CSV table of C-alpha atoms in Angstrom, one decimal:
chain,number,residue,atom,x,y,z
T,1,GLU,CA,0.0,0.0,0.0
T,2,LEU,CA,1.2,3.5,-0.9
T,3,LYS,CA,2.4,5.4,2.2
T,4,VAL,CA,2.6,9.2,2.1
T,5,GLU,CA,4.5,11.1,4.8
T,6,GLN,CA,4.5,14.8,5.4
T,7,ASN,CA,7.0,16.8,7.4
T,8,PRO,CA,6.6,18.7,9.6
T,9,LEU,CA,3.2,17.9,11.0
T,10,PHE,CA,3.0,21.3,12.7
T,11,LEU,CA,4.7,24.5,11.6
T,12,SER,CA,4.7,27.8,13.3
T,13,MET,CA,6.5,30.6,11.5
T,14,GLN,CA,6.8,34.3,11.6
T,15,GLU,CA,5.5,36.5,8.9
T,16,GLY,CA,8.1,37.3,6.3
T,17,LYS,CA,10.0,34.0,6.7
T,18,ASN,CA,10.6,31.2,4.3
T,19,TYR,CA,10.0,27.5,4.9
T,20,THR,CA,9.5,24.2,3.1
T,21,ILE,CA,7.0,21.4,3.7
T,22,TYR,CA,8.1,17.9,2.5
T,23,CYS,CA,6.0,15.1,1.1
T,24,ASN,CA,7.6,11.7,0.7
T,25,TYR,CA,5.8,8.7,-0.8
T,26,SER,CA,6.7,5.0,-0.9
T,27,THR,CA,6.0,3.8,-4.5
T,28,THR,CA,6.1,5.1,-8.0
T,29,SER,CA,3.6,7.8,-8.8
T,30,ASP,CA,2.8,9.9,-11.8
T,31,ARG,CA,0.5,12.3,-10.1
T,32,LEU,CA,0.9,14.4,-7.0
T,33,TYR,CA,-1.5,17.0,-5.7
T,34,TRP,CA,-1.3,19.7,-3.0
T,35,TYR,CA,-4.4,20.9,-1.2
T,36,ARG,CA,-5.2,23.6,1.4
T,37,GLN,CA,-7.8,23.2,4.1
T,38,ASP,CA,-8.9,26.1,6.3
T,39,PRO,CA,-10.4,25.2,9.7
T,40,GLY,CA,-13.9,23.9,9.4
T,41,LYS,CA,-13.8,24.1,5.6
T,42,SER,CA,-13.4,21.8,2.6
T,43,LEU,CA,-10.2,21.2,0.6
T,44,GLU,CA,-9.0,23.6,-2.1
T,45,SER,CA,-6.8,22.4,-4.8
T,46,LEU,CA,-3.4,24.3,-5.1
T,47,PHE,CA,-1.2,22.3,-7.5
T,48,VAL,CA,-1.2,19.3,-9.7
T,49,LEU,CA,2.3,17.9,-10.5
T,50,LEU,CA,2.6,15.3,-13.2
T,51,SER,CA,6.2,14.8,-14.2
T,52,ASN,CA,9.6,14.6,-12.8
T,53,GLY,CA,11.1,18.1,-12.3
T,54,ALA,CA,7.7,19.8,-12.5
T,55,VAL,CA,7.5,23.1,-10.7
T,56,LYS,CA,4.5,25.2,-10.2
T,57,GLN,CA,4.1,28.6,-8.5
T,58,GLU,CA,1.1,30.6,-7.3
T,59,GLY,CA,1.8,33.7,-5.3
T,60,ARG,CA,4.0,32.9,-2.3
T,61,LEU,CA,3.7,29.1,-2.8
T,62,MET,CA,5.8,27.0,-5.0
T,63,ALA,CA,5.6,23.2,-5.4
T,64,SER,CA,8.0,20.8,-7.0
T,65,LEU,CA,8.2,17.1,-7.7
T,66,ASP,CA,11.2,14.8,-7.8
T,67,THR,CA,9.8,11.4,-8.9
T,68,LYS,CA,13.2,9.6,-8.6
T,69,ALA,CA,13.5,10.7,-4.9
T,70,ARG,CA,9.7,10.2,-4.5
T,71,LEU,CA,9.6,13.6,-2.9
T,72,SER,CA,7.6,16.7,-3.4
T,73,THR,CA,8.1,20.1,-1.6
T,74,LEU,CA,5.9,23.0,-1.0
T,75,HIS,CA,7.9,26.1,-0.4
T,76,ILE,CA,6.5,29.2,1.3
T,77,THR,CA,8.2,32.5,0.5
T,78,ALA,CA,7.8,35.5,2.8
T,79,ALA,CA,4.9,34.0,4.7
T,80,VAL,CA,1.8,36.1,5.5
T,81,HIS,CA,-1.0,35.4,8.0
T,82,ASP,CA,-3.4,34.5,5.3
T,83,LEU,CA,-1.4,31.4,4.5
T,84,SER,CA,-2.3,29.8,7.9
T,85,ALA,CA,-4.1,26.6,7.1
T,86,THR,CA,-3.5,22.8,6.9
T,87,TYR,CA,-1.7,21.7,3.7
T,88,PHE,CA,-2.1,18.2,2.4
T,89,CYS,CA,-0.2,16.3,-0.3
T,90,ALA,CA,-1.9,13.4,-2.1
T,91,VAL,CA,-0.5,10.8,-4.4
T,92,VAL,CA,-1.8,8.4,-7.0
T,93,GLU,CA,0.2,5.3,-7.5
T,94,THR,CA,1.3,4.7,-11.1
T,95,GLY,CA,-1.4,2.7,-12.9
T,96,ALA,CA,-3.9,3.1,-10.1
T,97,ASN,CA,-6.8,5.4,-9.5
T,98,ASN,CA,-7.1,5.7,-5.8
T,99,LEU,CA,-5.7,8.7,-4.0
T,100,PHE,CA,-3.6,8.5,-0.8
T,101,PHE,CA,-3.2,11.6,1.4
T,102,GLY,CA,-0.5,12.6,3.7
T,103,THR,CA,-1.5,13.4,7.3
T,104,GLY,CA,-1.2,17.2,6.7
T,105,THR,CA,0.9,20.0,7.9
T,106,ARG,CA,-0.8,22.6,10.1
T,107,LEU,CA,0.8,25.9,9.3
T,108,THR,CA,0.4,28.9,11.6
T,109,VAL,CA,1.9,32.2,10.5
T,110,ILE,CA,2.4,34.6,13.4
T,111,PRO,CA,2.1,38.3,12.7
Q,1,GLU,CA,-22.2,27.7,-10.2
Q,2,ALA,CA,-20.0,24.7,-10.6
Q,3,GLN,CA,-20.0,22.8,-7.3
Q,4,VAL,CA,-20.2,19.5,-5.4
Q,5,THR,CA,-23.0,19.4,-2.8
Q,6,GLN,CA,-23.4,17.0,0.1
Q,7,ASN,CA,-26.4,16.4,2.3
Q,8,PRO,CA,-26.8,16.5,5.2
Q,9,ARG,CA,-24.0,18.7,6.4
Q,10,TYR,CA,-24.4,17.4,10.0
Q,11,LEU,CA,-25.9,14.2,11.2
Q,12,ILE,CA,-26.1,12.6,14.6
Q,13,THR,CA,-27.5,9.0,14.6
Q,14,VAL,CA,-27.5,5.9,16.7
Q,15,THR,CA,-25.6,2.6,16.1
Q,16,GLY,CA,-27.3,0.3,13.6
Q,17,LYS,CA,-29.7,2.9,12.0
Q,18,LYS,CA,-29.1,2.9,8.2
Q,19,LEU,CA,-28.2,6.2,6.7
Q,20,THR,CA,-27.4,7.7,3.3
Q,21,VAL,CA,-25.2,10.7,2.6
Q,22,THR,CA,-25.9,12.2,-0.8
Q,23,CYS,CA,-23.4,13.7,-3.1
Q,24,SER,CA,-24.1,15.5,-6.3
Q,25,GLN,CA,-22.0,17.4,-8.8
Q,26,ASN,CA,-23.2,19.7,-11.7
Q,27,MET,CA,-19.9,19.7,-13.7
Q,28,ASN,CA,-20.6,16.5,-15.7
Q,29,HIS,CA,-17.5,14.9,-14.1
Q,30,GLU,CA,-16.8,11.2,-14.7
Q,31,TYR,CA,-14.8,10.5,-11.5
Q,32,MET,CA,-16.3,10.8,-8.1
Q,33,SER,CA,-15.0,9.7,-4.7
Q,34,TRP,CA,-15.7,9.5,-1.0
Q,35,TYR,CA,-13.2,10.2,1.8
Q,36,ARG,CA,-13.3,10.3,5.5
Q,37,GLN,CA,-11.1,12.7,7.5
Q,38,ASP,CA,-10.0,11.8,11.1
Q,39,PRO,CA,-7.6,13.7,13.3
Q,40,GLY,CA,-4.0,12.6,12.9
Q,41,LEU,CA,-4.9,10.3,9.9
Q,42,GLY,CA,-5.5,12.8,7.2
Q,43,LEU,CA,-8.0,11.9,4.5
Q,44,ARG,CA,-8.6,8.3,3.5
Q,45,GLN,CA,-10.4,7.2,0.4
Q,46,ILE,CA,-13.5,5.0,1.0
Q,47,TYR,CA,-14.8,4.3,-2.5
Q,48,TYR,CA,-14.4,5.8,-5.9
Q,49,SER,CA,-16.3,5.7,-9.2
Q,50,MET,CA,-14.8,6.2,-12.6
Q,51,ASN,CA,-18.1,6.4,-14.4
Q,52,VAL,CA,-21.8,5.3,-14.2
Q,53,GLU,CA,-22.1,1.8,-12.8
Q,54,VAL,CA,-18.3,1.6,-12.3
Q,55,THR,CA,-17.2,1.7,-8.6
Q,56,ASP,CA,-14.1,0.4,-6.8
Q,57,LYS,CA,-12.8,0.2,-3.2
Q,58,GLY,CA,-10.5,2.7,-1.8
Q,59,ASP,CA,-8.3,2.4,1.3
Q,60,VAL,CA,-11.1,1.9,3.9
Q,61,PRO,CA,-14.3,0.5,2.3
Q,62,GLU,CA,-15.4,-1.7,5.2
Q,63,GLY,CA,-18.8,-0.8,6.5
Q,64,TYR,CA,-19.7,1.4,3.5
Q,65,LYS,CA,-21.6,1.0,0.3
Q,66,VAL,CA,-21.9,3.2,-2.8
Q,67,SER,CA,-23.8,3.3,-6.0
Q,68,ARG,CA,-23.4,5.3,-9.2
Q,69,LYS,CA,-26.7,5.0,-11.2
Q,70,GLU,CA,-26.4,8.6,-12.6
Q,71,LYS,CA,-23.4,10.5,-13.6
Q,72,ARG,CA,-24.1,13.4,-11.2
Q,73,ASN,CA,-24.9,11.4,-8.0
Q,74,PHE,CA,-22.7,9.2,-5.8
Q,75,PRO,CA,-24.4,8.4,-2.5
Q,76,LEU,CA,-22.6,6.9,0.4
Q,77,ILE,CA,-24.6,4.3,2.4
Q,78,LEU,CA,-23.9,3.1,5.9
Q,79,GLU,CA,-26.1,0.0,6.3
Q,80,SER,CA,-25.4,-0.4,10.0
Q,81,PRO,CA,-23.4,2.5,11.3
Q,82,SER,CA,-21.0,2.1,14.3
Q,83,PRO,CA,-19.3,4.6,16.5
Q,84,ASN,CA,-16.0,4.1,14.7
Q,85,GLN,CA,-17.6,5.6,11.6
Q,86,THR,CA,-17.9,8.9,13.4
Q,87,SER,CA,-15.9,11.2,11.1
Q,88,LEU,CA,-15.9,14.1,8.7
Q,89,TYR,CA,-16.9,12.8,5.2
Q,90,PHE,CA,-16.0,14.5,1.9
Q,91,CYS,CA,-17.2,13.8,-1.5
Q,92,ALA,CA,-15.1,14.9,-4.5
Q,93,SER,CA,-15.3,14.8,-8.3
Q,94,SER,CA,-12.9,15.2,-11.2
Q,95,PRO,CA,-13.4,15.5,-15.0
Q,96,ARG,CA,-11.3,12.4,-15.7
Q,97,THR,CA,-9.1,9.8,-14.1
Q,98,GLY,CA,-5.5,9.3,-15.0
Q,99,SER,CA,-5.0,12.9,-16.0
Q,100,ARG,CA,-3.9,16.3,-14.9
Q,101,TYR,CA,-7.2,17.2,-13.4
Q,102,GLU,CA,-7.5,17.9,-9.7
Q,103,GLN,CA,-10.5,16.9,-7.6
Q,104,TYR,CA,-13.2,19.3,-6.5
Q,105,PHE,CA,-14.4,18.7,-2.9
Q,106,GLY,CA,-17.8,19.1,-1.4
Q,107,PRO,CA,-18.3,21.0,1.8
Q,108,GLY,CA,-18.2,17.9,4.1
Q,109,THR,CA,-20.6,16.0,6.2
Q,110,ARG,CA,-19.9,15.7,9.9
Q,111,LEU,CA,-21.3,12.3,11.1
Q,112,THR,CA,-21.6,11.3,14.8
Q,113,VAL,CA,-22.7,7.8,15.6
Q,114,THR,CA,-23.6,7.2,19.2
């Protein structure tokens, strides 16, 4: 069974700082997703990464994928309070259709 | 407005009383899926459907049933709910499988089984 691990589980950072969230997975995959969830809310899609070396950026968030290392990163640049949320990565194993989520990283940005 | 809807949003029930949580999408999506979210465990997939009359088990299907008789609807059925099925449930849909498309999530259904 595909295992997805995120690090760290909890992250508290000051506004203006940079940080990276890591997502490791255990088998080959050709699709990786990043989602954001605000407290009490549903999930919002951030990025879809499909190939080795893929990099996508939206505002202060940048996601990348290294399929050889089975690693994706979500980099936060100059954090602002509005980025406080829980971030999930989710992976589909190559040739399969079911989605496996990481346990999430709860990010708190302190003013 | 393109959306995934779920009903009810909140439900408290007793052990053994059959219930159905409905999910509907208005985007003509082929792929639909159910997840449960539990603290410390993230989201786990229960069942998914790649099209009408095509369903398959996810990671945690025990105790759940689904059906896909119409493209827009994908109800989740708990024939005999138990307290360990107390959770937050999300339905999601996507245009295709095996593609670049992300999933669109419904607002969630918070279920408590006493």
